[in-house]
Coordinates of C-alpha atoms in Angstrom, one line a residue:
X1 CA 45.0 23.1 15.5
X2 CA 43.5 26.3 16.9
X3 CA 41.5 26.6 20.0
X4 CA 38.5 27.7 17.8
X5 CA 38.6 24.2 16.2
X6 CA 38.2 22.4 19.5
X7 CA 34.5 21.7 20.2
X8 CA 33.4 23.4 23.4
X9 CA 35.5 23.7 26.6
X10 CA 35.8 27.5 26.7
X11 CA 36.7 27.5 30.4
X12 CA 39.6 25.1 29.8
X13 CA 40.9 27.2 26.9
X14 CA 40.8 30.3 29.0
X15 CA 42.7 28.5 31.8
X16 CA 45.4 27.3 29.4
X17 CA 45.8 30.8 27.8
X18 CA 46.0 32.4 31.3
X19 CA 48.6 30.0 32.4
X20 CA 50.8 30.9 29.4
X21 CA 50.5 34.6 29.9
X22 CA 51.1 34.4 33.6
X23 CA 54.2 32.2 33.1
X24 CA 52.6 29.2 34.9
X25 CA 53.0 26.5 32.2
X26 CA 53.5 23.1 33.9
X27 CA 56.4 21.2 32.4
X28 CA 54.3 18.1 32.5
X29 CA 50.5 18.4 31.9
X30 CA 48.0 15.6 31.9
X31 CA 45.0 16.1 29.7
X32 CA 42.6 13.6 31.2
X33 CA 39.2 13.1 29.7
X34 CA 36.8 10.4 28.3
X35 CA 36.8 9.3 24.6
X36 CA 35.7 12.1 22.3
X37 CA 36.1 14.8 24.9
X38 CA 38.8 16.6 22.8
X39 CA 41.8 16.2 25.2
X40 CA 44.2 15.5 22.3
X41 CA 42.9 18.5 20.2
X42 CA 43.3 20.7 23.3
X43 CA 46.9 19.6 23.8
X44 CA 47.7 20.3 20.1
X45 CA 45.9 23.7 20.2
X46 CA 47.9 24.6 23.3
X47 CA 51.2 23.7 21.7
X48 CA 50.3 25.8 18.7
X49 CA 49.3 28.7 20.8
X50 CA 52.5 28.6 22.8
X51 CA 54.6 28.5 19.6
X52 CA 52.7 31.0 17.5
X53 CA 54.6 34.3 17.1
X54 CA 51.4 36.2 16.2
X55 CA 49.0 34.9 18.8
X56 CA 46.1 36.9 20.0
X57 CA 44.5 37.0 23.5
X58 CA 42.3 34.1 22.5
X59 CA 44.0 32.0 19.9
X60 CA 46.9 31.3 17.6
X61 CA 46.9 33.1 14.3
X62 CA 46.5 29.9 12.2
X63 CA 48.3 31.6 9.3
X64 CA 52.0 31.9 10.2
X65 CA 54.5 29.2 9.1
X66 CA 54.7 27.8 12.7
X67 CA 50.9 27.4 12.9
X68 CA 50.7 25.7 9.5
X69 CA 53.5 23.3 10.4
X70 CA 51.8 22.3 13.6
X71 CA 48.4 22.0 12.0
X72 CA 49.9 19.7 9.4
X73 CA 51.9 17.8 12.1
X74 CA 55.1 18.7 10.4
X75 CA 56.6 20.9 13.2
X76 CA 60.1 19.6 13.9
X77 CA 59.8 20.1 17.7
X78 CA 56.4 18.4 18.1
X79 CA 57.0 14.7 18.9
X80 CA 54.3 12.0 19.3
X81 CA 54.3 8.8 21.3
X82 CA 51.3 6.4 20.9
X83 CA 50.4 2.7 21.3
X84 CA 51.7 0.5 18.5
X85 CA 52.9 -3.0 17.7
X86 CA 56.2 -4.1 16.3
X87 CA 56.6 -4.0 12.6
X88 CA 57.4 -7.3 10.9
X89 CA 61.1 -8.0 11.1
X90 CA 61.9 -5.2 13.5
X91 CA 61.9 -6.1 17.2
X92 CA 62.9 -2.6 18.4
X93 CA 60.0 -0.7 16.7
X94 CA 59.4 2.8 17.9
X95 CA 56.7 5.4 17.1
X96 CA 59.1 6.8 14.5
X97 CA 58.4 3.7 12.4
X98 CA 54.7 4.5 12.5
X99 CA 54.9 8.2 12.1
X100 CA 53.7 8.4 8.5
X101 CA 50.6 6.4 9.3
X102 CA 50.0 8.3 12.5
X103 CA 50.2 11.7 10.8
X104 CA 47.9 10.6 8.0
X105 CA 45.4 9.2 10.5
X106 CA 45.5 12.2 12.9
X107 CA 45.2 14.7 10.0
X108 CA 42.0 13.0 8.9
X109 CA 40.5 12.7 12.4
X110 CA 42.1 14.5 15.3
X111 CA 39.3 13.3 17.6
X112 CA 40.4 9.7 17.1
X113 CA 40.2 6.9 19.6
X114 CA 42.1 3.7 20.2
X115 CA 39.9 1.4 18.1
X116 CA 40.0 3.8 15.1
X117 CA 43.8 3.9 15.3
X118 CA 44.1 0.1 15.6
X119 CA 41.8 -0.4 12.7
X120 CA 43.9 2.0 10.7
X121 CA 47.1 0.0 11.1
X122 CA 45.9 -3.6 11.3
X123 CA 42.9 -5.7 10.5
X124 CA 44.0 -8.2 13.1
X125 CA 43.3 -8.2 16.8
X126 CA 46.9 -7.2 17.7
X127 CA 47.6 -5.8 21.1
X128 CA 49.1 -2.3 21.1
X129 CA 51.7 -1.1 23.6
X130 CA 54.2 1.6 24.3
X131 CA 57.5 -0.2 24.5
X132 CA 60.7 0.4 26.6
X133 CA 62.5 1.2 23.3
X134 CA 60.1 4.0 22.7
X135 CA 60.9 5.4 26.1
X136 CA 64.6 5.4 25.2
X137 CA 63.7 7.1 21.9
X138 CA 61.9 9.9 23.8
X139 CA 64.9 10.5 26.1
X140 CA 67.3 10.6 23.1
X141 CA 65.3 13.0 20.9
X142 CA 64.5 15.4 23.8
X143 CA 68.2 15.6 24.6
X144 CA 68.8 17.4 21.3
X145 CA 68.5 21.1 20.8
X146 CA 65.3 22.7 19.5
X147 CA 65.2 22.7 15.8
X148 CA 62.7 25.6 15.6
X149 CA 64.4 27.6 18.3
X150 CA 61.4 27.6 20.7
X151 CA 59.6 25.0 22.9
X152 CA 59.8 21.3 22.3
X153 CA 56.6 19.3 22.8
X154 CA 56.4 15.6 23.7
X155 CA 52.8 14.4 23.3
X156 CA 52.1 11.0 24.8
X157 CA 48.7 9.8 23.6
X158 CA 46.9 7.1 25.6
X159 CA 49.3 7.5 28.5
X160 CA 47.1 4.8 30.1
X161 CA 49.3 2.3 28.2
X162 CA 52.5 3.2 30.0
X163 CA 53.7 0.1 31.8
X164 CA 56.1 0.3 34.8
X165 CA 59.2 -0.7 32.8
X166 CA 58.5 2.0 30.2
X167 CA 57.4 4.6 32.7
X168 CA 60.5 4.1 34.9
X169 CA 62.8 5.1 32.0
X170 CA 60.8 8.4 31.6
X171 CA 60.5 9.4 35.3
X172 CA 63.8 11.4 35.4
X173 CA 63.2 13.4 32.2
X174 CA 59.6 14.0 33.1
X175 CA 60.6 15.4 36.5
X176 CA 63.5 17.4 35.2
X177 CA 63.1 18.0 31.5
X178 CA 65.5 19.9 29.3
X179 CA 65.0 23.6 29.1
X180 CA 61.8 24.7 27.2
X181 CA 60.6 21.1 26.9
X182 CA 57.0 20.3 27.7
X183 CA 55.3 16.9 28.2
X184 CA 51.6 16.7 27.3
X185 CA 50.2 13.4 28.5
X186 CA 46.7 12.5 27.0
X187 CA 44.7 9.8 28.7
X188 CA 41.1 8.5 29.1
X189 CA 41.3 6.5 32.4
X190 CA 42.7 7.8 35.7
X191 CA 42.8 4.3 37.3
X192 CA 45.1 3.0 34.6
X193 CA 47.7 5.7 35.0
X194 CA 50.7 4.7 37.1
X195 CA 51.1 6.6 40.4
X196 CA 54.7 7.4 39.5
X197 CA 53.5 9.3 36.5
X198 CA 50.6 11.0 38.3
X199 CA 52.9 12.4 40.9
X200 CA 55.0 14.2 38.3
X201 CA 52.2 15.9 36.3
X202 CA 49.7 18.7 36.7
X203 CA 46.3 17.3 36.1
X204 CA 43.8 19.0 33.7
X205 CA 40.5 17.2 33.6
X206 CA 38.6 17.5 30.3
X207 CA 35.0 16.6 30.7
X208 CA 32.7 15.3 28.0
X209 CA 31.6 18.0 25.6
X210 CA 28.5 19.9 26.5
X211 CA 25.4 18.8 24.6
X212 CA 24.8 22.4 23.4
X213 CA 28.3 22.6 22.0
X214 CA 27.9 19.3 20.2
X215 CA 24.6 20.5 18.7
X216 CA 26.0 23.8 17.6
X217 CA 29.0 22.2 16.0
X218 CA 26.8 19.7 14.1
X219 CA 24.6 22.6 12.9
X220 CA 27.7 24.2 11.4
X221 CA 28.1 21.0 9.4
X222 CA 24.7 21.9 7.8
X223 CA 22.7 19.3 9.8
X224 CA 19.2 20.4 10.8
X225 CA 18.5 21.6 14.3
X226 CA 16.3 18.6 15.0
X227 CA 18.9 16.1 13.7
X228 CA 21.7 17.8 15.6
X229 CA 19.8 17.7 18.9
X230 CA 19.0 14.0 18.4
X231 CA 22.7 13.2 17.8
X232 CA 23.8 15.3 20.7
X233 CA 21.4 13.4 23.0
X234 CA 22.8 10.0 22.0
X235 CA 26.5 11.0 21.8
X236 CA 26.6 11.9 25.5
X237 CA 29.4 14.4 25.0
X238 CA 31.6 12.2 22.8
X239 CA 32.4 14.1 19.6
X240 CA 33.9 11.1 18.0
X241 CA 30.6 9.3 18.5
X242 CA 28.6 12.3 17.3
X243 CA 30.5 12.3 14.0
X244 CA 29.7 8.7 13.5
X245 CA 26.0 9.2 14.3
X246 CA 26.0 12.1 11.9
X247 CA 26.6 9.6 9.1
X248 CA 23.6 7.5 10.2
X249 CA 20.1 8.4 9.0
X250 CA 18.5 8.1 12.4
X251 CA 20.4 7.8 15.7
X252 CA 17.2 6.7 17.4
X253 CA 17.2 3.6 15.2
X254 CA 20.9 3.0 15.8
X255 CA 20.7 2.7 19.6
X256 CA 17.3 3.2 21.2
X257 CA 15.3 0.8 19.1
X258 CA 18.0 -1.8 19.3
X259 CA 18.2 -1.6 23.0
X260 CA 14.5 -1.6 23.6
X261 CA 13.9 -4.7 21.5
X262 CA 16.8 -6.4 23.1
X263 CA 15.4 -5.8 26.6
X264 CA 12.0 -7.2 25.6
X265 CA 13.6 -10.4 24.2
X266 CA 15.8 -10.7 27.2
X267 CA 12.9 -10.5 29.6
X268 CA 10.9 -13.1 27.7
X269 CA 14.1 -15.2 27.3
X270 CA 13.5 -15.8 23.5
X271 CA 16.7 -17.9 23.0
X272 CA 16.6 -18.2 19.3
X273 CA 16.2 -14.4 18.8
X274 CA 18.9 -13.6 21.4
X275 CA 21.4 -15.9 19.7
X276 CA 20.6 -14.5 16.3
X277 CA 21.0 -11.0 17.8
X278 CA 24.4 -12.0 19.2
X279 CA 25.4 -13.0 15.7
X280 CA 24.3 -9.7 14.3
X281 CA 26.2 -7.8 17.0
X282 CA 29.2 -9.9 16.3
X283 CA 29.2 -8.6 12.7
X284 CA 29.4 -5.0 13.8
X285 CA 32.7 -3.3 14.3
X286 CA 34.2 -3.4 17.8
X287 CA 33.7 0.3 18.0
X288 CA 30.0 0.0 17.3
X289 CA 29.7 -2.8 19.9
X290 CA 31.3 -0.6 22.5
X291 CA 29.1 2.4 21.7
X292 CA 26.0 0.3 22.0
X293 CA 27.0 -1.1 25.4
X294 CA 27.8 2.4 26.6
X295 CA 24.3 3.5 25.6
X296 CA 22.8 0.4 27.2
X297 CA 24.6 1.1 30.5
X298 CA 23.4 4.7 30.5
X299 CA 19.8 3.6 29.8
X300 CA 19.9 1.3 32.9
X301 CA 21.0 4.2 35.0
X302 CA 18.3 6.4 33.6
X303 CA 15.6 3.8 34.2
X304 CA 16.8 3.4 37.7
X305 CA 16.4 7.1 38.3
X306 CA 13.1 7.2 36.6
X307 CA 11.8 4.4 38.8
X308 CA 12.9 6.0 42.1
X309 CA 12.8 9.8 41.4
X310 CA 10.4 10.3 38.6
X311 CA 11.1 12.1 35.3
X312 CA 12.6 15.3 36.6
X313 CA 16.2 14.1 36.8
X314 CA 16.3 11.7 33.8
X315 CA 17.8 12.5 30.5
X316 CA 15.6 10.8 27.8
X317 CA 13.9 11.8 24.6
X318 CA 10.2 11.1 23.9
X319 CA 10.9 7.7 22.3
X320 CA 13.0 6.5 25.3
X321 CA 10.5 7.9 27.8
X322 CA 7.6 6.0 26.1
X323 CA 9.5 2.7 26.5
X324 CA 10.9 3.4 29.9
X325 CA 7.5 4.4 31.5
X326 CA 6.8 0.6 31.4
X327 CA 10.3 -0.7 31.6
X328 CA 11.7 1.3 34.5
X329 CA 9.8 -0.7 37.3
X330 CA 11.9 -3.7 36.4
X331 CA 15.1 -1.7 37.2
X332 CA 15.4 -1.5 40.9
X333 CA 17.7 -2.0 43.9
X334 CA 17.6 -5.7 43.5
X335 CA 19.2 -5.8 40.0
X336 CA 20.5 -2.4 38.9
X337 CA 24.0 -2.9 40.3
X338 CA 24.2 -6.4 38.7
X339 CA 22.9 -5.2 35.4
X340 CA 25.5 -2.3 35.3
X341 CA 28.3 -4.7 36.3
X342 CA 27.5 -7.2 33.6
X343 CA 27.2 -4.6 30.9
X344 CA 30.5 -3.0 32.0
X345 CA 32.2 -6.4 32.0
X346 CA 30.9 -7.1 28.5
X347 CA 32.3 -3.6 27.4
X348 CA 35.7 -4.5 28.9
X349 CA 35.6 -7.9 27.2
X350 CA 34.9 -6.3 23.8
X351 CA 37.7 -3.8 24.4
X352 CA 40.1 -6.7 25.1
X353 CA 39.1 -8.4 21.8
X354 CA 37.1 -11.2 23.3
X355 CA 34.9 -13.3 20.9
X356 CA 32.0 -10.9 20.8
X357 CA 29.3 -13.5 19.7
X358 CA 29.9 -15.3 23.0
X359 CA 30.0 -12.1 25.0
X360 CA 26.6 -10.9 23.8
X361 CA 24.9 -14.3 24.0
X362 CA 26.2 -14.7 27.6
X363 CA 25.2 -11.1 28.5
X364 CA 21.7 -11.6 27.2
X365 CA 21.1 -14.6 29.4
X366 CA 22.5 -12.9 32.5
X367 CA 20.3 -9.9 31.9
X368 CA 17.2 -12.1 31.7
X369 CA 17.8 -13.6 35.1
X370 CA 18.5 -10.2 36.6
X371 CA 15.3 -8.7 35.0
X372 CA 13.1 -11.4 36.4
X373 CA 14.7 -11.4 39.8
X374 CA 12.2 -11.1 42.6
X375 CA 14.4 -11.1 45.7

């Protein structure tokens, strides 16, 4: 993975390169950013830059044997830890047992998220975790000498999943790693990371991808400027989401029309329609359900701003503005917080594999009562 293949984040790339040339590489670095921000690709690009013998001032060469090994995830000193579940008949499963599937998945989509990885390895709603046995596995393999003769890299993807018992086994080696050993933690949620881990890492915040960078990257995929701009608007800096929207004929239809019709029916409390809609949402993938709820949450925020500040600060396209000009008065200080809390809770329930038909039916009724609230 080269820096040039990472969407946007030019300032972060420059910061990482400067840290290398100035000899200021932290032995434990946390790449913290939302889904689709590119925190994992940045970590891999940095590992490749450090290891490349023919690097330039701005990137790895991409052509030497080392670069090719890292790009194909075959570099002997690049180790991965990620959430998984025990394989049948093997209680002490580690990431090594899932490495073939992980490499194939990451090669196809380096901007992956947790749902995509779970769907890759199981069709069931199994809970993923990073076990104590994997922590012991990390300690054992990092105690060995470098096979390639340079740096060793331990990438821990979704470090949010580290529980106290697992993290405790890693604290000593993270704080005092073997010579030329670097830990790259990759996480989405700061509040879910253990304080004991946070105190031992240098934080690098990776924000959502800039809309212009998303648009330009889509145009390089031969999408029209208009289509690329529309996708960038709806993706909200999530490149994973942008790629999914690029496969849809019209992102407006995917999110805006669905949301607007849902709000109309919630306000009127059309029970039959709402329960049928909950059934349709239940048939969608968990990933699509989460993306829709993320969009709905953002639209509540945008309508609240439109109601109180006018159109100068809102981020809407023409279709959204046409709807919101009439809808925004119903989003106010009496219900906005409640609406956002209910949608966020539904998003969390879907993430925890709750029965989505019940989640969306319940959410619709709660939204009705909040929309018609007078005091």
